[in-house]
Short mmCIF file of C-alpha atoms in Angstrom, two decimals:
data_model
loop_
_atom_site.label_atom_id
_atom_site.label_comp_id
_atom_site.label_asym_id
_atom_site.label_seq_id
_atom_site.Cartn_x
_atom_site.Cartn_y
_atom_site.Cartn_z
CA UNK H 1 -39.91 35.84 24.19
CA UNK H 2 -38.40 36.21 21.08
CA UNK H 3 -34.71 35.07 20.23
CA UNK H 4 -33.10 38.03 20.32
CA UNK H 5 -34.61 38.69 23.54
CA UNK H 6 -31.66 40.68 25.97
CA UNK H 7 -33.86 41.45 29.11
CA UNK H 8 -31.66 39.83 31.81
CA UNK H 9 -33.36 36.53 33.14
CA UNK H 10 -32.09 32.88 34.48
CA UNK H 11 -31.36 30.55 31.77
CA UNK H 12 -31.54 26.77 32.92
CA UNK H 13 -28.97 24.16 31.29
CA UNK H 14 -27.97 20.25 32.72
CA UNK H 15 -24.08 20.15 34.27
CA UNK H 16 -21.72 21.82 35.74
CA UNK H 17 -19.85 25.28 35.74
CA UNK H 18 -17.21 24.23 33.19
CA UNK H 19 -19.79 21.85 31.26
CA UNK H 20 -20.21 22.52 27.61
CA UNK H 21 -23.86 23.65 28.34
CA UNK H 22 -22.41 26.38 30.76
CA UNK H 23 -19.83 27.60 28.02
CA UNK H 24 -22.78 27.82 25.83
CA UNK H 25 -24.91 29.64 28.20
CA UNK H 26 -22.22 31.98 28.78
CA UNK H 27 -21.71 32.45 25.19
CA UNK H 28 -24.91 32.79 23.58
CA UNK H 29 -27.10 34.48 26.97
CA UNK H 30 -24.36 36.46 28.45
CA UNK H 31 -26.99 38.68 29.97
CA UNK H 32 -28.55 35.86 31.85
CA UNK H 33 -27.53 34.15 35.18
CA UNK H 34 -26.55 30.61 33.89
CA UNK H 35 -28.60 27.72 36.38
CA UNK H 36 -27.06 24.32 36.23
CA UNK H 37 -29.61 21.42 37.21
CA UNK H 38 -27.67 18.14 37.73
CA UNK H 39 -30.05 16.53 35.35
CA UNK H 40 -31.96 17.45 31.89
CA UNK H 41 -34.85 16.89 33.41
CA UNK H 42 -34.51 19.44 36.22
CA UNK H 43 -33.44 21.91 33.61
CA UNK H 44 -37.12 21.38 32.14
CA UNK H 45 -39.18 21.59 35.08
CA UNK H 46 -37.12 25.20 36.08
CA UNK H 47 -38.97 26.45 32.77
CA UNK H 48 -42.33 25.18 33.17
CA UNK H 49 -42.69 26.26 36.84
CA UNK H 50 -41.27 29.92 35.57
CA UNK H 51 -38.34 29.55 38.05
CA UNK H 52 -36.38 30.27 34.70
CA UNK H 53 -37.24 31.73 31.79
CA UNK H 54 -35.53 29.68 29.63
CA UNK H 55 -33.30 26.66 28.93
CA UNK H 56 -30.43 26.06 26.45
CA UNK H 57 -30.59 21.95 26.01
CA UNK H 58 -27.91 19.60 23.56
CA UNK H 59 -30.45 17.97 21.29
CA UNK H 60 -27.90 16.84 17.83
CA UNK H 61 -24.28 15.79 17.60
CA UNK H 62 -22.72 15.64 14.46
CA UNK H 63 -20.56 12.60 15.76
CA UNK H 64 -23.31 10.65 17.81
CA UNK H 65 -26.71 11.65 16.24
CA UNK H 66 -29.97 12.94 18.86
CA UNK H 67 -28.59 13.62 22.41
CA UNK H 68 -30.40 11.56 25.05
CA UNK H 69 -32.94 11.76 27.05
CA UNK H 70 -32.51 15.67 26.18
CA UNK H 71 -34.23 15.51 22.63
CA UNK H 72 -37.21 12.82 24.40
CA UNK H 73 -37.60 15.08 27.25
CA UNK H 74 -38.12 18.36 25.71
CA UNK H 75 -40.12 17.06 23.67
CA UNK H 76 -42.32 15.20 25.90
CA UNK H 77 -42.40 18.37 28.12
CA UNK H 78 -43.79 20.03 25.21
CA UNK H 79 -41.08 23.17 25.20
CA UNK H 80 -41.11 25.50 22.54
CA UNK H 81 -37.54 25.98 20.86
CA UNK H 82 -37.24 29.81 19.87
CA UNK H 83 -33.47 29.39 18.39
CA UNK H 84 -30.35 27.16 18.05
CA UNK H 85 -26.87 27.62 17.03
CA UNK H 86 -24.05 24.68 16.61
CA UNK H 87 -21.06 25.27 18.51
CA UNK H 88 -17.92 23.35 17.99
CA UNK H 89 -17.06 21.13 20.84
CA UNK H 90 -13.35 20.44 21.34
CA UNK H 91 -12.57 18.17 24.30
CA UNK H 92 -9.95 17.74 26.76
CA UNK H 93 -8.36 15.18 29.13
CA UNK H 94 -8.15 16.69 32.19
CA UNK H 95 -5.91 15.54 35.40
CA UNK H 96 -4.42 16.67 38.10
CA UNK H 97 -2.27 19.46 38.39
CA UNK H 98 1.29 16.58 38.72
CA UNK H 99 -0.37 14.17 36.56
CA UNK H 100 1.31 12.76 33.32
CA UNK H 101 -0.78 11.58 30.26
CA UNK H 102 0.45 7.83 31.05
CA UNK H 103 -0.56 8.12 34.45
CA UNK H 104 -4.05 8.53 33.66
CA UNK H 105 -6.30 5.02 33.68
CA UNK H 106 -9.65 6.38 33.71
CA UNK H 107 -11.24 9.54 32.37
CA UNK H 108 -15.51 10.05 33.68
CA UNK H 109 -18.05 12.42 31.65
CA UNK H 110 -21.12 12.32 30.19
CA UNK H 111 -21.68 9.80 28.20
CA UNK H 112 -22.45 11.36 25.13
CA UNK H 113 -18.89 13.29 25.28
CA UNK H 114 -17.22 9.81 25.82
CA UNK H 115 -19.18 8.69 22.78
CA UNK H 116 -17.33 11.12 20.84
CA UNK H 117 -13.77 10.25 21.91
CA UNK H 118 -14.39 6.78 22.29
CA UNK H 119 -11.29 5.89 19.77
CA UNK H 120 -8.95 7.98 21.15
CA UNK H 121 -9.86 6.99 24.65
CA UNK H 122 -9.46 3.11 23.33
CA UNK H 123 -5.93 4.04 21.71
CA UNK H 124 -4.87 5.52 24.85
CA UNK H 125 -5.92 2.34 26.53
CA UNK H 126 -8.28 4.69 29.08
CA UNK H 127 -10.83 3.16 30.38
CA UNK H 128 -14.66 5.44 30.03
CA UNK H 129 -16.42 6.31 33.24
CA UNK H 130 -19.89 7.59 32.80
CA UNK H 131 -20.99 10.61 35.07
CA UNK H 132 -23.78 12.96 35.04
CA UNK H 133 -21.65 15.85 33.16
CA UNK H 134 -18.57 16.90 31.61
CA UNK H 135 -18.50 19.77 34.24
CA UNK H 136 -18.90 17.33 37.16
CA UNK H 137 -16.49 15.23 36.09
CA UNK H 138 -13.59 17.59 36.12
CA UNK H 139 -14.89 18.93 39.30
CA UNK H 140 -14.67 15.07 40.65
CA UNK H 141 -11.26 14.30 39.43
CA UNK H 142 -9.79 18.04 41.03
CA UNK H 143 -11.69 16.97 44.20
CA UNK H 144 -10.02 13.32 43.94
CA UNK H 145 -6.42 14.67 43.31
CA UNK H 146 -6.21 11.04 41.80
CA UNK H 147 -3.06 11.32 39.07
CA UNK H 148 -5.02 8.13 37.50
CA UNK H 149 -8.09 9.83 36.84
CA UNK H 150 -8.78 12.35 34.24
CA UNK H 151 -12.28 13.87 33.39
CA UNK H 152 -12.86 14.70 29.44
CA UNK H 153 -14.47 17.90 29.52
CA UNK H 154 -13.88 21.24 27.76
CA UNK H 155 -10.28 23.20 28.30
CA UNK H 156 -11.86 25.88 29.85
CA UNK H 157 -13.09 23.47 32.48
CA UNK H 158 -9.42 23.26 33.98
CA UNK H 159 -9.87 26.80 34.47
CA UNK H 160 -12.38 26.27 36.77
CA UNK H 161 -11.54 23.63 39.02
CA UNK H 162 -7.26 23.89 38.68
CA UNK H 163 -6.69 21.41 36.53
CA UNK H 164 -3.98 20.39 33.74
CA UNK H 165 -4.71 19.78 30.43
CA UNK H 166 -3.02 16.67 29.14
CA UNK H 167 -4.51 16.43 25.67
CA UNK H 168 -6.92 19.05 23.58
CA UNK H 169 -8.76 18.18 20.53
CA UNK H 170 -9.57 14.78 22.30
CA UNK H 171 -12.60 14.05 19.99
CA UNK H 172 -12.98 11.59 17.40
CA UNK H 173 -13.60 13.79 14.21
CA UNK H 174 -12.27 17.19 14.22
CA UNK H 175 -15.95 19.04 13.06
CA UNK H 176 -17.39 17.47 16.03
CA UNK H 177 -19.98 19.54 16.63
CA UNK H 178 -23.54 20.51 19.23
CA UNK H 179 -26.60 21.78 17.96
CA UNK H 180 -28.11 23.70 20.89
CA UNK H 181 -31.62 25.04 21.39
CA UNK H 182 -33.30 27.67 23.33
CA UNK H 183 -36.75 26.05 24.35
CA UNK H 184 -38.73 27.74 26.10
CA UNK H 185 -42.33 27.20 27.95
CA UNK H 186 -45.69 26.84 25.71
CA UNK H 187 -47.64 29.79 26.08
CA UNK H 188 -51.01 27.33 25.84
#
């Protein structure tokens, strides 16, 4: 498989429809039915047992440094990375559809997005929830209807699951930025 590859297969990535990792599978495999796996780990083992072909995987941050476990695992799983692009990630407190900004007392994600708007969060006096996924965690909070919790997750992610946005560009430094990879498995 080659990176420019556009025969239509199943590209594995962790999260959530509305998850940065689905907004880069959409992007950069458009031809390819996205498959979230609720973990990173599940995302790898849906390439070695060929039930995808492929898997775009966060491995770099330009805010927090090497994205765990992603970087370990793939690289423990002994995946072969065939291209990688960095996108810019912009995030978003989410809430309800009635909530107000200073309603909000919590906001869950991934920890790694959390990471990155950990001063803003602490300036807003929010208090960080850790979930599996930035996807997840705006499909939580819509489930909830809970004005006092807010998921950070990207815009396009209120889309999704009928959300407000309360505050964009959320993030820490504004050239925040994800280095994703294509890995695929070793032909060995």
């Amino acid at each position: 498989m080659t990176a420019e590859d556009q025969t239509p297969g199943r590209v594995a990535y962790q999260g959530a429809p509305g998850a940065f990792s689905h907004e880069a599978c959409l992007d950069l495999r458009p031809w390819d039915e996205a498959v979230g796996f609720e973990t990173f780990q599940g995302a790898i083992d849906a390439v070695l047992s060929g039930d995808c072909h492929c898997a775009l995987i966060p491995v770099e941050n330009s805010t927090v440094g090497v994205v765990e476990p992603a970087a370990t695992l793939v690289r423990e799983a002994g995946l072969v990375a065939v291209s990688d692009a960095w996108r810019p990630i912009r995030l978003a407190l989410l809430g309800a559809p009635e909530a107000r900004l200073s309603d909000v007392k919590t906001a869950e994600s991934h920890p790694v997005a959390l990471q990155q708007c950990s001063k803003a969060l602490k300036e807003m006096a929010i208090t960080a929830v850790e979930v599996f996924d930035t996807g997840g965690a705006a499909a939580a909070v819509a489930e909830a209807g809970d004005v006092s919790r807010a998921a950070v997750a990207p815009a396009r992610a209120a889309e999704v699951y009928g959300l407000s946005v309360l505050r964009n560009d959320l993030q820490d430094f504004s050239d925040n930025r994800t280095r994703f990879v294509l890995f695929v498995a070793s032909e060995t």
